[in-house]
Structure formats: C-alpha cells, structure tokens
C-alpha cells in the first residue's frame, strides 16, 4: 500500500486534440500527383510515344485486313496514290486470306520505309520486303 504522506498521481485521461495535418498533407500530395499527370498528358500525349516503326506495322496490318475483306475503300486508304494492285505484296494470294506471321527489320529513310513481312496463305509462309511511304503523317503501302 502507499504511505499516508504520499500524494496520489494524477492521470490525465482526456483525449488530446487530433490534428488534420496528416489528412491535408495526403490530400495535397494526391492533388500534386493529379496535376502532374494532367500536365504530362497535355504536354506529351501518348500518340507521340508511337514510333514510325509502330506506324509502319499498323499500315501493313491495315492493308492486310483490307485485302482479306476485299474492301476497295479500305484498300484505297491503305495504299499510296498510283498503287498498282498487280504489284501488290499480296498479289500472289489473290482471292485468298493472308495472315501476317511477323514483321522484322523496319528501315526508314525520310518519308520512305521498308519492312520485311512474313505472311501465310493456305498454311504456306512467304517473306517479302514491303515498301511504304509516309504522306500527311500516315504510312501507306506502296509498290
């Protein structure tokens, strides 16, 4: 027990005032990240991250899809002006479905480019170098 001359120890059991500072700091950080994302998207949109090689691959895919669909409008949009269908990279597959197997070795010289394309027609693979031209920022298949 305690001695009669000892004073009892006072314990403060009142809750301390809580601070909003951690919540405000987290909100400020989240706001800063949001502003950074918006600024980066505005100053450097994702479209700029697509390389010319990617755009050439898209042109080859678009041409092949138009070929398979036998869609004259899509074919016209996928090729250069003055394109000769008889000299098409897929001319040997006339009337048949062509599947792209792989695209390799893209090379670009100004507004002209070449890519090695391996396609499959009736299960038989063939490899050829396709010529492409960029006009108006869009790559198109040429002969």
JSON list of C-alpha atoms in Angstrom, two decimals:
[
{"chain": "A", "resi": 1, "resn": "UNK", "atom": "CA", "xyz": [0.00, 0.00, 0.00]},
{"chain": "A", "resi": 2, "resn": "UNK", "atom": "CA", "xyz": [1.01, 3.58, -0.01]},
{"chain": "A", "resi": 3, "resn": "UNK", "atom": "CA", "xyz": [2.34, 5.61, 2.78]},
{"chain": "A", "resi": 4, "resn": "UNK", "atom": "CA", "xyz": [-0.04, 8.22, 4.25]},
{"chain": "A", "resi": 5, "resn": "UNK", "atom": "CA", "xyz": [2.17, 11.12, 3.20]},
{"chain": "A", "resi": 6, "resn": "UNK", "atom": "CA", "xyz": [2.37, 10.16, -0.50]},
{"chain": "A", "resi": 7, "resn": "UNK", "atom": "CA", "xyz": [0.30, 12.22, -2.88]},
{"chain": "A", "resi": 8, "resn": "UNK", "atom": "CA", "xyz": [-1.79, 10.36, -5.45]},
{"chain": "A", "resi": 9, "resn": "UNK", "atom": "CA", "xyz": [-0.51, 10.63, -9.04]},
{"chain": "A", "resi": 10, "resn": "UNK", "atom": "CA", "xyz": [-2.93, 12.48, -11.26]},
{"chain": "A", "resi": 11, "resn": "UNK", "atom": "CA", "xyz": [-3.51, 10.83, -14.63]},
{"chain": "A", "resi": 12, "resn": "UNK", "atom": "CA", "xyz": [-4.91, 12.99, -17.41]},
{"chain": "A", "resi": 13, "resn": "UNK", "atom": "CA", "xyz": [-7.40, 10.82, -19.26]},
{"chain": "A", "resi": 14, "resn": "UNK", "atom": "CA", "xyz": [-8.78, 13.48, -21.54]},
{"chain": "A", "resi": 15, "resn": "UNK", "atom": "CA", "xyz": [-8.35, 12.88, -25.27]},
{"chain": "A", "resi": 16, "resn": "UNK", "atom": "CA", "xyz": [-5.80, 15.05, -26.93]},
{"chain": "A", "resi": 17, "resn": "UNK", "atom": "CA", "xyz": [-6.99, 17.21, -29.78]},
{"chain": "A", "resi": 18, "resn": "UNK", "atom": "CA", "xyz": [-6.47, 15.40, -33.08]},
{"chain": "A", "resi": 19, "resn": "UNK", "atom": "CA", "xyz": [-4.82, 17.19, -35.97]},
{"chain": "A", "resi": 20, "resn": "UNK", "atom": "CA", "xyz": [-6.00, 17.36, -39.59]},
{"chain": "A", "resi": 21, "resn": "UNK", "atom": "CA", "xyz": [-2.43, 17.92, -40.80]},
{"chain": "A", "resi": 22, "resn": "UNK", "atom": "CA", "xyz": [-1.78, 14.30, -41.97]},
{"chain": "A", "resi": 23, "resn": "UNK", "atom": "CA", "xyz": [-5.03, 14.27, -43.95]},
{"chain": "A", "resi": 24, "resn": "UNK", "atom": "CA", "xyz": [-4.33, 17.65, -45.50]},
{"chain": "A", "resi": 25, "resn": "UNK", "atom": "CA", "xyz": [-0.80, 16.55, -46.41]},
{"chain": "A", "resi": 26, "resn": "UNK", "atom": "CA", "xyz": [-2.13, 13.39, -48.11]},
{"chain": "A", "resi": 27, "resn": "UNK", "atom": "CA", "xyz": [-4.75, 15.42, -49.98]},
{"chain": "A", "resi": 28, "resn": "UNK", "atom": "CA", "xyz": [-2.08, 17.89, -51.10]},
{"chain": "A", "resi": 29, "resn": "UNK", "atom": "CA", "xyz": [0.15, 15.08, -52.34]},
{"chain": "A", "resi": 30, "resn": "UNK", "atom": "CA", "xyz": [-2.71, 13.44, -54.25]},
{"chain": "A", "resi": 31, "resn": "UNK", "atom": "CA", "xyz": [-3.61, 16.79, -55.80]},
{"chain": "A", "resi": 32, "resn": "UNK", "atom": "CA", "xyz": [0.02, 17.34, -56.82]},
{"chain": "A", "resi": 33, "resn": "UNK", "atom": "CA", "xyz": [0.17, 13.90, -58.50]},
{"chain": "A", "resi": 34, "resn": "UNK", "atom": "CA", "xyz": [-3.11, 14.60, -60.33]},
{"chain": "A", "resi": 35, "resn": "UNK", "atom": "CA", "xyz": [-1.84, 17.96, -61.61]},
{"chain": "A", "resi": 36, "resn": "UNK", "atom": "CA", "xyz": [1.43, 16.31, -62.76]},
{"chain": "A", "resi": 37, "resn": "UNK", "atom": "CA", "xyz": [-0.48, 13.62, -64.70]},
{"chain": "A", "resi": 38, "resn": "UNK", "atom": "CA", "xyz": [-2.71, 16.19, -66.41]},
{"chain": "A", "resi": 39, "resn": "UNK", "atom": "CA", "xyz": [0.28, 18.38, -67.32]},
{"chain": "A", "resi": 40, "resn": "UNK", "atom": "CA", "xyz": [2.27, 15.46, -68.70]},
{"chain": "A", "resi": 41, "resn": "UNK", "atom": "CA", "xyz": [-0.69, 14.26, -70.76]},
{"chain": "A", "resi": 42, "resn": "UNK", "atom": "CA", "xyz": [-1.16, 17.76, -72.15]},
{"chain": "A", "resi": 43, "resn": "UNK", "atom": "CA", "xyz": [2.49, 18.38, -72.91]},
{"chain": "A", "resi": 44, "resn": "UNK", "atom": "CA", "xyz": [3.35, 14.85, -74.10]},
{"chain": "A", "resi": 45, "resn": "UNK", "atom": "CA", "xyz": [0.31, 12.87, -75.27]},
{"chain": "A", "resi": 46, "resn": "UNK", "atom": "CA", "xyz": [0.57, 9.11, -75.74]},
{"chain": "A", "resi": 47, "resn": "UNK", "atom": "CA", "xyz": [0.29, 9.45, -79.54]},
{"chain": "A", "resi": 48, "resn": "UNK", "atom": "CA", "xyz": [3.79, 10.91, -79.55]},
{"chain": "A", "resi": 49, "resn": "UNK", "atom": "CA", "xyz": [5.13, 7.75, -77.95]},
{"chain": "A", "resi": 50, "resn": "UNK", "atom": "CA", "xyz": [4.28, 5.69, -81.06]},
{"chain": "A", "resi": 51, "resn": "UNK", "atom": "CA", "xyz": [7.36, 5.18, -83.22]},
{"chain": "A", "resi": 52, "resn": "UNK", "atom": "CA", "xyz": [7.47, 5.26, -87.01]},
{"chain": "A", "resi": 53, "resn": "UNK", "atom": "CA", "xyz": [8.17, 1.53, -86.94]},
{"chain": "A", "resi": 54, "resn": "UNK", "atom": "CA", "xyz": [4.92, 1.04, -85.00]},
{"chain": "A", "resi": 55, "resn": "UNK", "atom": "CA", "xyz": [3.07, 3.19, -87.52]},
{"chain": "A", "resi": 56, "resn": "UNK", "atom": "CA", "xyz": [4.54, 1.19, -90.41]},
{"chain": "A", "resi": 57, "resn": "UNK", "atom": "CA", "xyz": [3.42, -2.05, -88.74]},
{"chain": "A", "resi": 58, "resn": "UNK", "atom": "CA", "xyz": [-0.07, -0.58, -88.38]},
{"chain": "A", "resi": 59, "resn": "UNK", "atom": "CA", "xyz": [-0.08, 0.31, -92.10]},
{"chain": "A", "resi": 60, "resn": "UNK", "atom": "CA", "xyz": [0.86, -3.28, -93.01]},
{"chain": "A", "resi": 61, "resn": "UNK", "atom": "CA", "xyz": [-1.85, -4.67, -90.69]},
{"chain": "A", "resi": 62, "resn": "UNK", "atom": "CA", "xyz": [-4.44, -2.26, -92.12]},
{"chain": "A", "resi": 63, "resn": "UNK", "atom": "CA", "xyz": [-3.53, -3.22, -95.68]},
{"chain": "A", "resi": 64, "resn": "UNK", "atom": "CA", "xyz": [-3.71, -6.95, -94.90]},
{"chain": "A", "resi": 65, "resn": "UNK", "atom": "CA", "xyz": [-7.10, -6.56, -93.21]},
{"chain": "A", "resi": 66, "resn": "UNK", "atom": "CA", "xyz": [-8.44, -4.58, -96.18]},
{"chain": "A", "resi": 67, "resn": "UNK", "atom": "CA", "xyz": [-7.03, -7.24, -98.52]},
{"chain": "A", "resi": 68, "resn": "UNK", "atom": "CA", "xyz": [-8.74, -10.03, -96.59]},
{"chain": "A", "resi": 69, "resn": "UNK", "atom": "CA", "xyz": [-12.03, -8.12, -96.51]},
{"chain": "A", "resi": 70, "resn": "UNK", "atom": "CA", "xyz": [-11.73, -7.34, -100.25]},
{"chain": "A", "resi": 71, "resn": "UNK", "atom": "CA", "xyz": [-12.87, -3.83, -99.35]},
{"chain": "A", "resi": 72, "resn": "UNK", "atom": "CA", "xyz": [-11.91, -1.39, -102.14]},
{"chain": "A", "resi": 73, "resn": "UNK", "atom": "CA", "xyz": [-12.43, 1.69, -99.96]},
{"chain": "A", "resi": 74, "resn": "UNK", "atom": "CA", "xyz": [-10.19, 0.37, -97.17]},
{"chain": "A", "resi": 75, "resn": "UNK", "atom": "CA", "xyz": [-7.60, -0.80, -99.70]},
{"chain": "A", "resi": 76, "resn": "UNK", "atom": "CA", "xyz": [-7.53, 2.65, -101.31]},
{"chain": "A", "resi": 77, "resn": "UNK", "atom": "CA", "xyz": [-6.99, 4.25, -97.88]},
{"chain": "A", "resi": 78, "resn": "UNK", "atom": "CA", "xyz": [-4.14, 1.86, -97.06]},
{"chain": "A", "resi": 79, "resn": "UNK", "atom": "CA", "xyz": [-2.07, 2.38, -100.22]},
{"chain": "A", "resi": 80, "resn": "UNK", "atom": "CA", "xyz": [-0.15, 5.18, -101.91]},
{"chain": "A", "resi": 81, "resn": "UNK", "atom": "CA", "xyz": [-1.67, 7.16, -104.76]},
{"chain": "A", "resi": 82, "resn": "UNK", "atom": "CA", "xyz": [-0.94, 5.38, -108.04]},
{"chain": "A", "resi": 83, "resn": "UNK", "atom": "CA", "xyz": [-0.62, 1.99, -106.34]},
{"chain": "A", "resi": 84, "resn": "UNK", "atom": "CA", "xyz": [-0.69, -0.87, -108.86]},
{"chain": "A", "resi": 85, "resn": "UNK", "atom": "CA", "xyz": [-2.69, -3.81, -107.40]},
{"chain": "A", "resi": 86, "resn": "UNK", "atom": "CA", "xyz": [-0.87, -6.19, -109.77]},
{"chain": "A", "resi": 87, "resn": "UNK", "atom": "CA", "xyz": [2.37, -5.31, -107.96]},
{"chain": "A", "resi": 88, "resn": "UNK", "atom": "CA", "xyz": [0.80, -5.71, -104.52]},
{"chain": "A", "resi": 89, "resn": "UNK", "atom": "CA", "xyz": [2.90, -7.53, -101.93]},
{"chain": "A", "resi": 90, "resn": "UNK", "atom": "CA", "xyz": [-0.05, -9.93, -101.64]},
{"chain": "A", "resi": 91, "resn": "UNK", "atom": "CA", "xyz": [-0.74, -10.28, -105.39]},
{"chain": "A", "resi": 92, "resn": "UNK", "atom": "CA", "xyz": [0.21, -13.98, -105.29]},
{"chain": "A", "resi": 93, "resn": "UNK", "atom": "CA", "xyz": [-2.57, -14.53, -102.74]},
{"chain": "A", "resi": 94, "resn": "UNK", "atom": "CA", "xyz": [-5.30, -13.18, -105.00]},
{"chain": "A", "resi": 95, "resn": "UNK", "atom": "CA", "xyz": [-8.68, -14.24, -103.68]},
{"chain": "A", "resi": 96, "resn": "UNK", "atom": "CA", "xyz": [-7.19, -15.93, -100.61]},
{"chain": "A", "resi": 97, "resn": "UNK", "atom": "CA", "xyz": [-6.89, -14.90, -96.97]},
{"chain": "A", "resi": 98, "resn": "UNK", "atom": "CA", "xyz": [-3.42, -13.79, -95.90]},
{"chain": "A", "resi": 99, "resn": "UNK", "atom": "CA", "xyz": [-2.29, -13.94, -92.27]},
{"chain": "A", "resi": 100, "resn": "UNK", "atom": "CA", "xyz": [0.60, -11.86, -91.02]},
{"chain": "A", "resi": 101, "resn": "UNK", "atom": "CA", "xyz": [3.16, -14.00, -89.26]},
{"chain": "A", "resi": 102, "resn": "UNK", "atom": "CA", "xyz": [5.79, -11.40, -88.38]},
{"chain": "A", "resi": 103, "resn": "UNK", "atom": "CA", "xyz": [7.25, -8.05, -89.33]},
{"chain": "A", "resi": 104, "resn": "UNK", "atom": "CA", "xyz": [11.00, -7.52, -89.00]},
{"chain": "A", "resi": 105, "resn": "UNK", "atom": "CA", "xyz": [13.81, -5.19, -89.98]},
{"chain": "A", "resi": 106, "resn": "UNK", "atom": "CA", "xyz": [11.94, -1.90, -90.40]},
{"chain": "A", "resi": 107, "resn": "UNK", "atom": "CA", "xyz": [14.10, 0.76, -92.03]},
{"chain": "A", "resi": 108, "resn": "UNK", "atom": "CA", "xyz": [13.20, 4.38, -92.57]},
{"chain": "A", "resi": 109, "resn": "UNK", "atom": "CA", "xyz": [14.78, 6.91, -94.89]},
{"chain": "A", "resi": 110, "resn": "UNK", "atom": "CA", "xyz": [12.89, 10.17, -94.59]},
{"chain": "A", "resi": 111, "resn": "UNK", "atom": "CA", "xyz": [9.33, 9.56, -95.81]},
{"chain": "A", "resi": 112, "resn": "UNK", "atom": "CA", "xyz": [10.15, 6.17, -97.30]},
{"chain": "A", "resi": 113, "resn": "UNK", "atom": "CA", "xyz": [10.41, 2.93, -95.44]},
{"chain": "A", "resi": 114, "resn": "UNK", "atom": "CA", "xyz": [10.78, -0.80, -95.88]},
{"chain": "A", "resi": 115, "resn": "UNK", "atom": "CA", "xyz": [9.82, -3.70, -93.65]},
{"chain": "A", "resi": 116, "resn": "UNK", "atom": "CA", "xyz": [10.32, -7.43, -94.05]},
{"chain": "A", "resi": 117, "resn": "UNK", "atom": "CA", "xyz": [6.93, -9.11, -93.84]},
{"chain": "A", "resi": 118, "resn": "UNK", "atom": "CA", "xyz": [6.28, -12.81, -93.45]},
{"chain": "A", "resi": 119, "resn": "UNK", "atom": "CA", "xyz": [2.73, -13.83, -94.29]},
{"chain": "A", "resi": 120, "resn": "UNK", "atom": "CA", "xyz": [0.93, -17.14, -94.53]},
{"chain": "A", "resi": 121, "resn": "UNK", "atom": "CA", "xyz": [-1.51, -18.09, -97.30]},
{"chain": "A", "resi": 122, "resn": "UNK", "atom": "CA", "xyz": [-3.11, -21.52, -97.14]},
{"chain": "A", "resi": 123, "resn": "UNK", "atom": "CA", "xyz": [-0.55, -22.52, -94.49]},
{"chain": "A", "resi": 124, "resn": "UNK", "atom": "CA", "xyz": [2.40, -21.66, -96.75]},
{"chain": "A", "resi": 125, "resn": "UNK", "atom": "CA", "xyz": [4.68, -18.88, -95.46]},
{"chain": "A", "resi": 126, "resn": "UNK", "atom": "CA", "xyz": [6.41, -16.38, -97.70]},
{"chain": "A", "resi": 127, "resn": "UNK", "atom": "CA", "xyz": [8.66, -13.47, -96.87]},
{"chain": "A", "resi": 128, "resn": "UNK", "atom": "CA", "xyz": [8.96, -10.24, -98.84]},
{"chain": "A", "resi": 129, "resn": "UNK", "atom": "CA", "xyz": [10.17, -6.70, -98.32]},
{"chain": "A", "resi": 130, "resn": "UNK", "atom": "CA", "xyz": [7.31, -4.24, -98.43]},
{"chain": "A", "resi": 131, "resn": "UNK", "atom": "CA", "xyz": [7.81, -0.60, -99.40]},
{"chain": "A", "resi": 132, "resn": "UNK", "atom": "CA", "xyz": [5.91, 2.10, -97.55]},
{"chain": "A", "resi": 133, "resn": "UNK", "atom": "CA", "xyz": [5.63, 5.86, -97.93]},
{"chain": "A", "resi": 134, "resn": "UNK", "atom": "CA", "xyz": [4.60, 8.46, -95.39]},
{"chain": "A", "resi": 135, "resn": "UNK", "atom": "CA", "xyz": [2.28, 11.18, -96.64]},
{"chain": "A", "resi": 136, "resn": "UNK", "atom": "CA", "xyz": [0.47, 13.58, -94.36]},
{"chain": "A", "resi": 137, "resn": "UNK", "atom": "CA", "xyz": [1.96, 11.80, -91.34]},
{"chain": "A", "resi": 138, "resn": "UNK", "atom": "CA", "xyz": [0.34, 8.48, -92.35]},
{"chain": "A", "resi": 139, "resn": "UNK", "atom": "CA", "xyz": [2.28, 5.45, -93.57]},
{"chain": "A", "resi": 140, "resn": "UNK", "atom": "CA", "xyz": [0.83, 3.63, -96.60]},
{"chain": "A", "resi": 141, "resn": "UNK", "atom": "CA", "xyz": [1.83, 0.51, -98.53]},
{"chain": "A", "resi": 142, "resn": "UNK", "atom": "CA", "xyz": [3.39, 1.22, -101.93]},
{"chain": "A", "resi": 143, "resn": "UNK", "atom": "CA", "xyz": [4.63, -0.86, -104.81]}
]
